[in-house]
Amino acid sequence: MKMQRPELSGIPPEVAAYIEGLEQELARLREAGKRVAATGAGDAADHDPAEPPTSVNVVTVTQNGLIKRTPRHLYTRQRRGGMGVFGLEGAEDDPPERLLAADEAAGITIVSDQGRAFRLSVSDLPEAALHSRGMPLRERLPLRADEAIALAFADAPAEGRGAYLAVVTRRGQVRRIGSQYLGKSLQPGTVLFNVSEGGPPAAACWTSGTDDLFIVTRSGQAIRFAERLVPVRGCLGMRIDPADAAVGIAAAQEDGGVFLLGADGKGTIRLLSGFSANKSPGAGGKLAMKAERITGAASVRDQDDILIISRLGKVIRFSAAEVPPKEGVVQGVICMNLRADECAAMTVLRL
């Protein structure tokens, strides 16, 4: 709806001055948005110097299946607690839901809510600037009419974790899949697991084979247990209340930490040393973070960066070292300053 500017001569001078100030600020923000769209860079005064160009891309997937990739170095590092920059142009009814980092020479796997998996080469996705739209995934994938996207993850890393993929469903069922069955070996449409046993997949992470798994629910309940305890065919990883659902799974060692993000923009690094492990999977959880709603979880190191995207498409990148690690239950610190918005997805950038 186009609005007409009213006549301001009949109102108090201080009110007119305030309105004119708001108009100037709006004009400045619009101009800044145009620069971001044209160059893929924000206001240099608000960011650290950009990292050297890399072949690593940040891939964004929306709720309705639009996908885009943008070189990682265009997301310049800010201080924790900032508002970020616009990283995705999308409709209000199609917010971003998944965020991941993948090398241009690698691939990403898309898993549907029916458990079927498909692989796409990152290089086949059109490269786009920060504030831009994506392409419909249904143009590239033979999805059924009643099939929706549930997961998106990059190929196994070349070093470190990458022996198994751990997947948790919304109802807490967990399964480990050997990396030899994924990546380039994946046959299109392969059914990774039976969704009738635990519901659609909710989250996934790569493991080393000797990690502990950390599953967290929307309400902040979590469980920790050794991944070797998961049988080949999978098992119940966590008993979850019917009103709750799993939203994240992370793999870490005893001396590691897991970053937890709330929808309100607050986050914390929960140290595994302060969260005792269960002797077996399948038990109920205990509170890991105080939050109305948890958005996601990922293992993190001090040298990593954290990337968060909001429902309105704003993105912030900051150093994980700025988030104080905690052994106990906390509300977290402000990671992203939100206004009439909420965090939608996150990923960890391994540097």
mmCIF file of N, CA, C and O in Angstrom, residues 4 45 57 65 68 93 99 133 173 181 225 298 306 321 329 342 347:
data_model
loop_
_atom_site.group_PDB
_atom_site.id
_atom_site.type_symbol
_atom_site.label_atom_id
_atom_site.label_comp_id
_atom_site.label_asym_id
_atom_site.label_seq_id
_atom_site.Cartn_x
_atom_site.Cartn_y
_atom_site.Cartn_z
ATOM 1 N N GLN A 4 0.554 8.349 1.364
ATOM 2 C CA GLN A 4 0.785 9.745 1.024
ATOM 3 C C GLN A 4 1.287 10.492 2.248
ATOM 4 O O GLN A 4 0.777 10.331 3.356
ATOM 5 N N ALA A 45 31.802 0.321 8.485
ATOM 6 C CA ALA A 45 32.040 0.849 9.823
ATOM 7 C C ALA A 45 31.501 -0.070 10.900
ATOM 8 O O ALA A 45 31.908 -0.003 12.053
ATOM 9 N N ASN A 57 30.741 -21.782 0.872
ATOM 10 C CA ASN A 57 29.497 -21.043 0.663
ATOM 11 C C ASN A 57 28.547 -21.258 1.830
ATOM 12 O O ASN A 57 28.551 -22.318 2.471
ATOM 13 N N GLY A 65 11.053 -24.115 0.359
ATOM 14 C CA GLY A 65 11.986 -24.784 -0.536
ATOM 15 C C GLY A 65 12.757 -23.917 -1.489
ATOM 16 O O GLY A 65 13.275 -24.422 -2.493
ATOM 17 N N LYS A 68 19.509 -20.863 -1.851
ATOM 18 C CA LYS A 68 20.504 -19.962 -2.430
ATOM 19 C C LYS A 68 21.839 -20.202 -1.753
ATOM 20 O O LYS A 68 21.905 -20.724 -0.631
ATOM 21 N N ASP A 93 5.608 -15.127 4.324
ATOM 22 C CA ASP A 93 5.083 -16.467 4.595
ATOM 23 C C ASP A 93 6.053 -17.576 4.171
ATOM 24 O O ASP A 93 5.687 -18.751 4.159
ATOM 25 N N LEU A 99 20.177 -23.424 7.566
ATOM 26 C CA LEU A 99 21.390 -22.677 7.252
ATOM 27 C C LEU A 99 22.564 -23.633 7.394
ATOM 28 O O LEU A 99 22.667 -24.359 8.396
ATOM 29 N N ARG A 133 17.082 -13.487 -3.693
ATOM 30 C CA ARG A 133 16.168 -14.618 -3.582
ATOM 31 C C ARG A 133 16.870 -15.900 -4.025
ATOM 32 O O ARG A 133 17.923 -15.873 -4.654
ATOM 33 N N GLN A 173 13.672 -40.238 18.095
ATOM 34 C CA GLN A 173 14.327 -41.432 17.575
ATOM 35 C C GLN A 173 15.671 -41.025 16.964
ATOM 36 O O GLN A 173 15.766 -40.021 16.265
ATOM 37 N N TYR A 181 27.667 -44.408 2.955
ATOM 38 C CA TYR A 181 26.362 -44.522 2.301
ATOM 39 C C TYR A 181 25.836 -43.169 1.826
ATOM 40 O O TYR A 181 24.773 -43.108 1.200
ATOM 41 N N PHE A 225 24.551 -38.817 25.733
ATOM 42 C CA PHE A 225 24.975 -40.211 25.859
ATOM 43 C C PHE A 225 25.995 -40.519 24.772
ATOM 44 O O PHE A 225 26.103 -39.786 23.780
ATOM 45 N N ALA A 298 24.606 -26.828 18.101
ATOM 46 C CA ALA A 298 25.749 -27.292 17.311
ATOM 47 C C ALA A 298 26.990 -27.261 18.179
ATOM 48 O O ALA A 298 27.153 -26.367 19.006
ATOM 49 N N ILE A 306 29.945 -18.153 14.497
ATOM 50 C CA ILE A 306 28.535 -18.553 14.536
ATOM 51 C C ILE A 306 27.756 -17.663 13.581
ATOM 52 O O ILE A 306 27.948 -16.443 13.578
ATOM 53 N N ALA A 321 34.006 -17.179 20.423
ATOM 54 C CA ALA A 321 34.740 -16.828 21.636
ATOM 55 C C ALA A 321 34.055 -15.714 22.418
ATOM 56 O O ALA A 321 34.376 -15.491 23.592
ATOM 57 N N VAL A 329 22.800 -24.203 34.094
ATOM 58 C CA VAL A 329 21.641 -23.736 33.338
ATOM 59 C C VAL A 329 21.570 -22.208 33.410
ATOM 60 O O VAL A 329 21.555 -21.628 34.495
ATOM 61 N N GLU A 342 12.479 -12.991 15.115
ATOM 62 C CA GLU A 342 12.992 -14.087 15.922
ATOM 63 C C GLU A 342 13.997 -14.886 15.115
ATOM 64 O O GLU A 342 13.986 -14.865 13.877
ATOM 65 N N THR A 347 24.165 -21.853 12.067
ATOM 66 C CA THR A 347 25.186 -22.819 11.714
ATOM 67 C C THR A 347 26.502 -22.347 12.280
ATOM 68 O O THR A 347 26.667 -21.174 12.623
#
